[in-house]
Structure formats: structure tokens, C-alpha cells
Coordinates of C-alpha atoms in Angstrom, one line a residue:
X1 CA 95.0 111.9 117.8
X2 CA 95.6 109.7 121.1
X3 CA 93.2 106.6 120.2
X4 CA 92.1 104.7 123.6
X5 CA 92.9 100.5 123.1
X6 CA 90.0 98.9 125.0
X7 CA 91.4 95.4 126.8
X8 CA 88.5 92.8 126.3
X9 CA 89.3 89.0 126.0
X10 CA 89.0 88.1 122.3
X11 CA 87.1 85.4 120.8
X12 CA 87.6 84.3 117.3
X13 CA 85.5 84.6 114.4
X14 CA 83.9 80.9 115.0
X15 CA 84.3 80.1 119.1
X16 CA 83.5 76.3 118.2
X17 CA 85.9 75.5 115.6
X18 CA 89.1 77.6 117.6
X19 CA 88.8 75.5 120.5
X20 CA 88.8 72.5 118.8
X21 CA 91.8 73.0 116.9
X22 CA 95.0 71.6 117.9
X23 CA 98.5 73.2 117.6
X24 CA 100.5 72.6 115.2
X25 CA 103.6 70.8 114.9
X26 CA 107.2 70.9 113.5
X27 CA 107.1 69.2 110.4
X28 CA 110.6 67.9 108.7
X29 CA 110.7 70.0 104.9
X30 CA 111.1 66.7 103.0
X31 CA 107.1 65.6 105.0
X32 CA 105.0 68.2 103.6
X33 CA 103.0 67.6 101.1
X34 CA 103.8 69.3 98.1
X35 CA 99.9 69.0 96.3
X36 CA 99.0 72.0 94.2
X37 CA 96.0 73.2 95.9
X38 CA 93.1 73.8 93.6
X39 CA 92.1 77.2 92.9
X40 CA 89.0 78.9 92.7
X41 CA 88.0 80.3 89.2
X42 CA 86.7 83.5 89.2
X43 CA 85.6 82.9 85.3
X44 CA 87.4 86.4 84.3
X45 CA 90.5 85.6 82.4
X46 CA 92.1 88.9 83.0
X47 CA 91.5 88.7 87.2
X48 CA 93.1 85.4 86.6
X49 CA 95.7 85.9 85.0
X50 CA 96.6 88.7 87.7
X51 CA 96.4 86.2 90.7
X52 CA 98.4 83.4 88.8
X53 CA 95.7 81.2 87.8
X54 CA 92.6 82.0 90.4
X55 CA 92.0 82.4 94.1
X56 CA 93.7 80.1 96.4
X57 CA 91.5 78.8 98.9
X58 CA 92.0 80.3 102.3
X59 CA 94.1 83.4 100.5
X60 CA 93.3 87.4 100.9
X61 CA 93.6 89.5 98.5
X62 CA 93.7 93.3 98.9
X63 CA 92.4 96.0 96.0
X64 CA 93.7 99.1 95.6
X65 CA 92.8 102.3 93.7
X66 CA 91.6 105.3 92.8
X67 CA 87.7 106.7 93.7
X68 CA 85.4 105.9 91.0
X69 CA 88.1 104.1 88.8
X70 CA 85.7 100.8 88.8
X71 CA 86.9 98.1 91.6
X72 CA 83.0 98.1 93.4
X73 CA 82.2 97.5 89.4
X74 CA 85.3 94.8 89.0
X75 CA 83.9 92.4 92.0
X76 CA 80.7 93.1 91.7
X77 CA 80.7 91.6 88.0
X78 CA 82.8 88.4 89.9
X79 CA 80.8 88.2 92.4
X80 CA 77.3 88.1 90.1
X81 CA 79.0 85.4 87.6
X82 CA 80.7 83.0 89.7
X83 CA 78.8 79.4 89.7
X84 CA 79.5 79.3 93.7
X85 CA 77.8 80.8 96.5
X86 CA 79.5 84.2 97.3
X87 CA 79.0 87.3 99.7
X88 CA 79.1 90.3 98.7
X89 CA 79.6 92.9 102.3
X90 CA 79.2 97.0 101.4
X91 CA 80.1 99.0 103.8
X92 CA 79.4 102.2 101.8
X93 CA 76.4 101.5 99.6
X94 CA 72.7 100.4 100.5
X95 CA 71.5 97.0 99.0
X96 CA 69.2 99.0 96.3
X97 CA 72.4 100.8 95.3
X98 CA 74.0 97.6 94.5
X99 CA 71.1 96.0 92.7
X100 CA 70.8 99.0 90.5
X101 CA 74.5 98.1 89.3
X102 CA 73.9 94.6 89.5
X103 CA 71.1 94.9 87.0
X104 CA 73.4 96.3 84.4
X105 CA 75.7 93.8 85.0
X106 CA 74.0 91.0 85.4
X107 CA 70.4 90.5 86.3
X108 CA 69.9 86.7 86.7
X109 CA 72.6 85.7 89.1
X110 CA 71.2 83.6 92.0
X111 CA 73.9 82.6 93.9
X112 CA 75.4 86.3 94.9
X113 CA 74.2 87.3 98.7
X114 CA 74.8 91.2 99.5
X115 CA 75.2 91.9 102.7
X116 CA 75.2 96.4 104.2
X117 CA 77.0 96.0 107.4
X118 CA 79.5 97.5 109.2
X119 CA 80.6 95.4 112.5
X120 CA 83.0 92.5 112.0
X121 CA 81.0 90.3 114.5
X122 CA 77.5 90.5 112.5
X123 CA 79.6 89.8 109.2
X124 CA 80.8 86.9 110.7
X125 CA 76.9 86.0 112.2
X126 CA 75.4 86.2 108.7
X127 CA 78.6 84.1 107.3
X128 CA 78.6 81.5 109.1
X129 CA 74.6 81.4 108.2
X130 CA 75.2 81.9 104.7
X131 CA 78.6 79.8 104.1
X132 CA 80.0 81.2 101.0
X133 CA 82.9 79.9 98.7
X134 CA 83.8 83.6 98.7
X135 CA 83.6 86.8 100.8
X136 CA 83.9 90.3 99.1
X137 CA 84.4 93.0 101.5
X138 CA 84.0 96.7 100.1
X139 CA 85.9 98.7 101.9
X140 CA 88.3 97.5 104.9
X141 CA 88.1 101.6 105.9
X142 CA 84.7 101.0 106.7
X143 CA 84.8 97.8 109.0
X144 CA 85.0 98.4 113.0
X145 CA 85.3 95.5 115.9
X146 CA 83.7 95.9 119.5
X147 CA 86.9 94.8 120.6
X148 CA 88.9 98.4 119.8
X149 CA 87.3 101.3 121.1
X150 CA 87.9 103.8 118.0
X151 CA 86.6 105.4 115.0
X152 CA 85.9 103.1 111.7
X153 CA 88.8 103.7 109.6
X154 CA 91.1 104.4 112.1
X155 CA 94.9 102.3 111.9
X156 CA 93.8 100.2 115.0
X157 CA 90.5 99.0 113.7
X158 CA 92.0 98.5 110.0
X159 CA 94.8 96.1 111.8
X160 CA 92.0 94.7 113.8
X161 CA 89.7 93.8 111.4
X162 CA 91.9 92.5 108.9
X163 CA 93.6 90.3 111.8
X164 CA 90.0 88.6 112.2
X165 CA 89.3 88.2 108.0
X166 CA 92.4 86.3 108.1
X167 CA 92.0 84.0 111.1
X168 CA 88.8 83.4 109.2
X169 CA 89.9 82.9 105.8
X170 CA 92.6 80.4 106.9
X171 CA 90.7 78.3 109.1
X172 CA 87.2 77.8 107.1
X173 CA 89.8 77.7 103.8
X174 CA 87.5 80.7 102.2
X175 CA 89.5 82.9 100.2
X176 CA 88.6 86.5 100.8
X177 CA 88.6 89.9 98.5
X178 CA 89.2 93.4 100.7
X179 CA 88.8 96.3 98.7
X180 CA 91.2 99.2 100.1
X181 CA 90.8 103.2 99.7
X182 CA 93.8 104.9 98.7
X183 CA 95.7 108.0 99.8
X184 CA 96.4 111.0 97.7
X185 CA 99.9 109.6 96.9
X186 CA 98.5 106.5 95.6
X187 CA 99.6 104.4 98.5
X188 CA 96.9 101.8 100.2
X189 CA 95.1 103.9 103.3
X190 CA 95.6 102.7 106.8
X191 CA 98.7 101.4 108.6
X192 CA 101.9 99.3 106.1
X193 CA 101.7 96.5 107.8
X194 CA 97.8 96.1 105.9
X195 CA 100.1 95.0 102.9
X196 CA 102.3 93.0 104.8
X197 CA 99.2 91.3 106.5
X198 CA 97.5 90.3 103.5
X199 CA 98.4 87.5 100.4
X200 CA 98.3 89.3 97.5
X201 CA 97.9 93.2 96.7
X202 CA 96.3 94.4 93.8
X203 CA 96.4 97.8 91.8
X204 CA 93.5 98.9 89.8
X205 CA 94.6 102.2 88.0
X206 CA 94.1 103.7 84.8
X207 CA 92.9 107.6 83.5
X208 CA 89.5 108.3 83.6
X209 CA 89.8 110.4 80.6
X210 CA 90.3 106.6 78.6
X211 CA 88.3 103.7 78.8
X212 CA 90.8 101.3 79.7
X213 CA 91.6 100.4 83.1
X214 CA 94.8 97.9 84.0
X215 CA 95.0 95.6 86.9
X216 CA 98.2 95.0 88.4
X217 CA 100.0 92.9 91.1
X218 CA 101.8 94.4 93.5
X219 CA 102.5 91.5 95.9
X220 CA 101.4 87.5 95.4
X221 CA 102.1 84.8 97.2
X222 CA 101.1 82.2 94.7
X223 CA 102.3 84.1 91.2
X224 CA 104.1 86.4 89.2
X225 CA 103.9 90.2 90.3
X226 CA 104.9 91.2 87.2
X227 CA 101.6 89.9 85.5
X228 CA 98.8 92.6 84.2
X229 CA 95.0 92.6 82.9
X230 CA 93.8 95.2 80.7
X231 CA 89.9 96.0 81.2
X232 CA 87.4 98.5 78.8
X233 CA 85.0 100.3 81.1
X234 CA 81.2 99.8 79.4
X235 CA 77.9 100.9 80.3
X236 CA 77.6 97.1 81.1
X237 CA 80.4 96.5 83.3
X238 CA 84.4 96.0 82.9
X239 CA 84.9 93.8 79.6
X240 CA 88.1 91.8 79.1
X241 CA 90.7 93.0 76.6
X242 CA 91.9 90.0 75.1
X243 CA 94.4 91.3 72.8
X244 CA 95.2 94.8 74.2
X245 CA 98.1 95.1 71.1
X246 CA 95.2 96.0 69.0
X247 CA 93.7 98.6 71.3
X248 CA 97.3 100.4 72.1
X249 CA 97.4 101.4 68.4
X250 CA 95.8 104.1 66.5
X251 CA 94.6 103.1 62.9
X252 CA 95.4 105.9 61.3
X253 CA 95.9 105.3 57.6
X254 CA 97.8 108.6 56.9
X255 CA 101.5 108.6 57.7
X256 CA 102.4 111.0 60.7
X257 CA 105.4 111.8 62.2
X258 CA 106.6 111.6 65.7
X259 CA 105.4 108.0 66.0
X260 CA 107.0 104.9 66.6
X261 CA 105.1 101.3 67.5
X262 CA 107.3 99.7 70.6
X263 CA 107.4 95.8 71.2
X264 CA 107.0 95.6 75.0
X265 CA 106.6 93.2 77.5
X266 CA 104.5 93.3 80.9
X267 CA 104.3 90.1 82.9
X268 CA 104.0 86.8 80.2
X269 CA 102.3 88.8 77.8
X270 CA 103.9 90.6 74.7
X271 CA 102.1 94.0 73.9
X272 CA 102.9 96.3 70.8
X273 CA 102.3 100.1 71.9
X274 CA 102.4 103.5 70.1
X275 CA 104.6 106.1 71.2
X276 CA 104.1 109.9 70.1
X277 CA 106.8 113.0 70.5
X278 CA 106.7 116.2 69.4
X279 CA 109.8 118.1 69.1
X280 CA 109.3 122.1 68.6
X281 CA 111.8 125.2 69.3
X282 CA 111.5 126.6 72.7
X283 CA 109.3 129.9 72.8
X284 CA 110.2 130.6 76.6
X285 CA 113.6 130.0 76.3
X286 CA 113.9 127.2 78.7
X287 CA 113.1 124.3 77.2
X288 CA 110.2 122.1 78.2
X289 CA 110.6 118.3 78.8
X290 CA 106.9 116.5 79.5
X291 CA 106.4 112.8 79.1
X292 CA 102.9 111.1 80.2
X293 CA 103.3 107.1 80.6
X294 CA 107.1 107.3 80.7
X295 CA 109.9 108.7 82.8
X296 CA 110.7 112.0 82.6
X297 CA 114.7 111.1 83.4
X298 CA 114.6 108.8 81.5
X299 CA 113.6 111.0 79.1
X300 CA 115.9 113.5 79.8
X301 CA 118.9 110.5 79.7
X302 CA 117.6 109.5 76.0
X303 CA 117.6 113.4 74.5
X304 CA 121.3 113.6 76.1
X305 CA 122.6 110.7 74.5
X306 CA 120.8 111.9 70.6
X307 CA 122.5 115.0 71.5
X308 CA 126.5 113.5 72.3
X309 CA 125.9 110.3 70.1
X310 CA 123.9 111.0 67.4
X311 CA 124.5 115.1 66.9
X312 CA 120.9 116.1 66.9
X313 CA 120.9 119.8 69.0
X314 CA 117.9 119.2 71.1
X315 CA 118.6 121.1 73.9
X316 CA 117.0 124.4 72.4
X317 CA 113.7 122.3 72.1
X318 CA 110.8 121.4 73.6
X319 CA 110.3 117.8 73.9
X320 CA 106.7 116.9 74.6
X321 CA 106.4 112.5 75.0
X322 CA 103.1 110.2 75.0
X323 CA 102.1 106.8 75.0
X324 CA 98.9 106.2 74.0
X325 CA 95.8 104.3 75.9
X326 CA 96.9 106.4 79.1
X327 CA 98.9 102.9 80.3
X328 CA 102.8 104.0 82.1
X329 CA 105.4 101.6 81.0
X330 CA 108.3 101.3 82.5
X331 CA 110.0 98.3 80.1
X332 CA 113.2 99.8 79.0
X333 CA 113.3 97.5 75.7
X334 CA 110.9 101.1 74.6
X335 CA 114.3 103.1 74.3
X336 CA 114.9 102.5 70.9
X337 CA 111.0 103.5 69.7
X338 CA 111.4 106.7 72.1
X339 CA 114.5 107.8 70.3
X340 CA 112.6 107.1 66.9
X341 CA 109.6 109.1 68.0
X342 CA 112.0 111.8 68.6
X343 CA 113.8 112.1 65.9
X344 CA 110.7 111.5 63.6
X345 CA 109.2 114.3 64.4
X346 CA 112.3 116.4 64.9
X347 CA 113.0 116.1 61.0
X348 CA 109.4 115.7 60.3
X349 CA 109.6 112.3 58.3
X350 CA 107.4 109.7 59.5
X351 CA 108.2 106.4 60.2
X352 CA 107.3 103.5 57.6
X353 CA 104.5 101.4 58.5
X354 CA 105.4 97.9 59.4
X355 CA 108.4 99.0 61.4
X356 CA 108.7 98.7 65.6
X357 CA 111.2 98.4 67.4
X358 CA 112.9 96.3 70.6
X359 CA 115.8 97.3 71.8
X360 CA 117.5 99.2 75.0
X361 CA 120.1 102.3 74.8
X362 CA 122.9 102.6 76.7
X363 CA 124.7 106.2 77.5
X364 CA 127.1 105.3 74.9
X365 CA 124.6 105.0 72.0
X366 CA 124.8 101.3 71.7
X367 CA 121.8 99.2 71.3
X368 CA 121.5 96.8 74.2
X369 CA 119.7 93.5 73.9
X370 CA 116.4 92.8 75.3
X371 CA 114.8 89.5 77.2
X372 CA 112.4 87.5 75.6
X373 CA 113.1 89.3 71.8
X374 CA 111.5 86.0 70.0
X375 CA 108.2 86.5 72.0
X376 CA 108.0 90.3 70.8
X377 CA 109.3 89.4 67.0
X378 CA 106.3 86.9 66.7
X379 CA 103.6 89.3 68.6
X380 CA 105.0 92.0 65.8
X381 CA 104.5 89.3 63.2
X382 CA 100.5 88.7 64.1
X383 CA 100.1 91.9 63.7
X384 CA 100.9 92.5 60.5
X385 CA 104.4 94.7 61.3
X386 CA 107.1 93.9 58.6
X387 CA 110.5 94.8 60.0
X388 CA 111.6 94.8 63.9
X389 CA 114.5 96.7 64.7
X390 CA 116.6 94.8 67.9
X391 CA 120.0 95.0 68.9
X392 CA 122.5 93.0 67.5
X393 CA 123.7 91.3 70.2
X394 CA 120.2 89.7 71.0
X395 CA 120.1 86.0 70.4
X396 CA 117.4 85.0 67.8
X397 CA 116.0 81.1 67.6
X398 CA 113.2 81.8 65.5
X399 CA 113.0 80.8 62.0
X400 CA 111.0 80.9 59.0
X401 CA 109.6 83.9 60.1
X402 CA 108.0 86.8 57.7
X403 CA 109.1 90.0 59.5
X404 CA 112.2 91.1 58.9
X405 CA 114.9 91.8 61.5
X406 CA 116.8 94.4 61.8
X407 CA 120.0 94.5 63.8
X408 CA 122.0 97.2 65.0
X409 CA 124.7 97.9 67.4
X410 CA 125.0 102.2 67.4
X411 CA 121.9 104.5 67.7
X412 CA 123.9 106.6 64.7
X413 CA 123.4 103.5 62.6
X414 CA 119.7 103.4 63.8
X415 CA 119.0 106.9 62.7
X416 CA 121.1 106.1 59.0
X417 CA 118.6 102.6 58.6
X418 CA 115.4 105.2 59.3
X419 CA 116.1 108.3 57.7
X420 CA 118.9 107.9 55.3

């Protein structure tokens, strides 16, 4: 589709305030000022935690994910409790839409503005009327500039459009929220270089089969990317999962096989997470290898290794792997509790209670050792778990500490320690 590029001289956002500023100038590195600039709190832990501690002023932050999964819902409920004077733009949903949400949200808030509008030049009309600490802008697919003669939605007027939030944001020093539609591979709509354009990128995902949603970071310029907030979808909004440990196991008092509790790691946080398997003889004769929140090679490398290591003849059987909460984690300190799983329910003996495990495998059967083992030994501890099974090699500094550990250097020895 041949997309015609009208050539109009462009103003910026605020005609005033661009031709009063001055170039800037080469700075030597050991001159700039090195201040910590504050950063705005959005008074959700979770969203904090994300973005490494809260919007930085003049920053934009792009939000990604699938239809219905709850990112209108996620800034809304920002946008209705922040203390500072925000605006919320829809591009896809009337006014009376939004304050039928809002209500069950949170009636009372009198410092949210919403804003139905389309054009990049009236947004920028009613902001400089309104002058909020914060700009929401739901979607970026729905935005078009007079200065590109194209469709809304279109690569040109996405580039556009973002091109003039970001002049924006960096000279008035407001940081601004874009909220971007997704293609059926997951990827952000619209042209790469959206990404490359903004701050920080942000993945909302989750099933929505579950109630829990995570937030991820793709890309920050002023944190961690390896940080992660866990949400519970409610008739009232998102709520924050403080301690998503507790919500990743089932509390099931009987003893099942085919499950083993895995001390994991995403970002700064320690979670504990239950893995199930279910081993059962092929009925088709080709066996079947499923996994859902895990790697299916991975997978596939683990049932290999049982088979050469450890002498279990799996290859005539279906293999069927979960991890519960509908999270995918990709930490490979889980090894050891997959292999566990496995082999609990191939024999069909469960797995004590009070036991987890943290530890890597290697194609030669050894246990590997694992970063940060003293932060998953004590998140193991709080929860009440009684032995911790790591590798041998892992250097330990805690002491005086209730759970037992366990170390091991073969996955044969493993499988002797569990089962006998």
C-alpha cells in the first residue's frame, strides 16, 4: 500500500517555548551533573517496581499486550489515584465508557482529566490548557497528525506521532504513558523503530483463563529489565500481589505425585513456584512432549539426560509439563524441580512436603550452581519449606538457618536422596 508523505513545514508541539530554546552545547563528561532526578510515584508498588522506582520526569513509556488482558484497566486505576493532575487521552472509548470503569475503580478521584480525541494537535491544545504532571495516551494506533497525509494507524503516522509525544515530553519534563496494540505474534504493532523511539517498553501478558496478570520490562533506560510485577484481575480493578510465592502454590493437603515446588528468581525478587508432570505410556506410539510455561527443548534436553544419566526409559512415554498460575519461566535454576516432577510421577511417589529445589542440570547429569542461592534458601525458609536441594558447588553464607540444605553434585544421587 503506496502511502503519499505530505511536505508541510512543521511546528512543534508548543511554537513559543521551541523558539526560545537555545542549542545545546558540548559538555566535558567530568561537568554534568550527576543529581538523581526525582521520580514521579505512581502509588502502585508493582508499576514501580517495573520502571525502577517510578516515572522519570520527561520519560515515555510504551505498553504492550494482548486485547482485553487489562492495560486500559492498569492506567486507568493510575491515572484515578495519583495525587497529581493527570490526563487521561482515549482514542478508542467515549468519556461515559471510561467513567463506567472509573466508577468501579475509583469514584472520588478529582484530579484525573479524560480527554476522546484523536488529532495530535488538539491533544496538545487541551494540554497545554490542562498542564498535567502526566499524560496517558490509549492507543498510539489511534493517533494521526495533519502533517502526514495517511490512515490512523498506519507506520508513518505511528512514527509521527510518537516523534511529537517525545519532543513534548522532553521539553515540558512530563513523563508520558503510550499504550500500544499488539500483533498476532505478540510483537508491539507499527514500525521497530516505535521501541527504539521510546524510554522504556513494557509487557502486560498473562492467560485469561487465570486471574493473574504479570508486567514485565522489556527495555528501561533508568532500571533493571529483568524486574516483574504480578497483578490479580478483580471486579474492582488490578490488585497488587505482594507476595506472589503464596499464590504460585496449590494448598493441597493430600500428597500428589508429579509435583515439585521450584525456588526461582525473576528480577530482585525470589519466587517459590509449583511445577506438575505427568508421565504416562504412549497410546499412539509416538510419544507426546507438551510443556505450558516452560520450554519444550528444554524439556526434551532434561528427559534425554534422565534417560543416559539416570536410566529411566522415557522415550516410550508421554511427557505432559505445567507450571501453575499460567506465568512462563525461563530461570534455568528450575532444572532440578522439572527432573523431580518427572520422575515423581513416573514412579508414582510424591514428593515430601517441605522440600524444593535450586539447582541447574548440565548434559552430564551434574547439578550446576545457581546465582543468588542464599536469597532463594531464605524465601523457602518464610514459607515454611524444610529442606532445599542445591548443587554442591554453590557457595552458601547463610547461617543459623532452619531449612535444611541439601547438596548434590549427580542427578543419580538426586534421584537416590528422593526416592531411595
Amino acid at each position: 500500500m503506496e502511502e503519499v508523505v505530505q511536505k508541510e513545514e512543521k511546528r512543534s508541539w508548543k511554537t513559543e517555548s521551541s523558539s526560545l530554546k537555545k542549542a545545546s552545547k558540548p559538555l566535558r563528561i567530568s561537568e554534568i551533573n550527576q543529581d538523581n532526578e526525582q521520580r514521579l510515584d505512581t502509588q502502585n508498588l508493582e508499576f514501580n517496581r517495573v520502571l525502577g522506582g517510578g516515572l522519570v520526569p520527561g520519560s515515555l513509556t510504551l505498553l504492550g499486550g494482548e486485547p482485553g488482558i487489562g492495560k486500559s484497566t492498569l492506567l486507568l486505576q493510575i491515572a484515578l489515584r495519583l495525587p497529581y493532575k493527570t490526563l487521561y487521552v482515549s482514542g478508542e472509548e467515549s468519556q461515559k465508557q471510561i467513567k463506567m470503569r472509573a466508577d468501579r475503580i475509583q469514584p472520588d478521584s478529582k484530579e484525573c482529566y479524560i480527554l476522546t480525541e484523536t488529532k495530535t494537535q488538539n491533544i496538545f491544545q487541551q494540554i497545554t490548557q490542562v498542564e498535567p504532571d502526566l499524560v496517558i495516551i490509549d492507543s498510539i494506533q489511534t493517533l494521526h497528525t495533519d502533517y502526514i497525509d495517511s490512515a490512523a494507524g498506519s507506520i508513518s503516522q505511528i512514527r509521527e506521532s510518537t516523534a511529537e509525544l517525545i519532543k513534548f515530553a522532553k521539553e515540558s519534563h512530563t513523563p508520558v504513558i503510550l499504550v500500544g496494540h499488539i500483533t498476532k505474534d505478540g510483537t508491539i504493532a507499527g514500525p521497530k523503530i516505535l521501541e527504539h523511539m521510546v524510554d522504556t517498553v513494557l509487557q502486560f501478558e498473562g492467560d485469561r483463563n487465570y486471574v493473574y496478570r504479570i508486567l514485565r520490562s522489556l527495555k528501561n533506560r533508568f532500571g533493571s529489565t529483568a524486574e516483574l510485577g504480578i497483578y490479580e484481575m478483580q471486579g474492582s480493578g488490578l490488585r497488587e500481589v505482594n507476595n506472589p510465592s503464596e499464590i504460585l502454590i496449590s494448598k493441597n493437603e493430600e500428597d500428589l505425585s508429579g509435583t515439585a515446588i521450584a525456588a526461582t528468581i525473576e528480577g530482585m525478587r525470589p519466587l517459590l513456584i509449583e511445577i506438575q508432570a505427568l508421565v504416562s505410556s504412549a497410546v499412539y506410539g509416538t510419544p507426546q512432549r507438551s510443556a505450558t510455561g516452560f520450554n519444550v527443548k528444554r524439556l526434551n534436553m532434561l528427559l534425554a539426560v534422565l534417560e543416559k544419566r539416570a536410566g529411566f526409559r522415557l522415550g516410550a512415554k508421554d511427557v505432559f509439563l505445567n507450571i501453575t498460575g499460567g506465568i512462563t519461566v525461563d530461570d534455568p535454576a528450575i532444572d532440578l524441580a522439572v527432573m523431580a516432577s518427572i520422575l515423581s510421577s513416573n514412579s508414582d511417589i510424591p514428593i515430601e512436603k517441605g522440600v524444593c529445589f535450586a539447582a541447574e542440570v548440565g548434559l552430564a547429569g551434574e547439578v550446576r550452581p545457581v546465582q543468588r542461592v542464599d536469597q532463594r534458601i531464605l524465601e523457602a525458609e518464610k514459607l515454611g519449606f524444610t529442606e532445599i536441594y542445591v548443587s554442591k558447588n554453590n557457595k552458601i553464607g547463610l547461617k543459623n538457618t532452619s531449612i535444611q540444605v541439601r547438596r548434590f553434585s549427580k542427578i543419580e544421587d538426586v534421584v537416590t536422596g528422593l526416592f531411595g
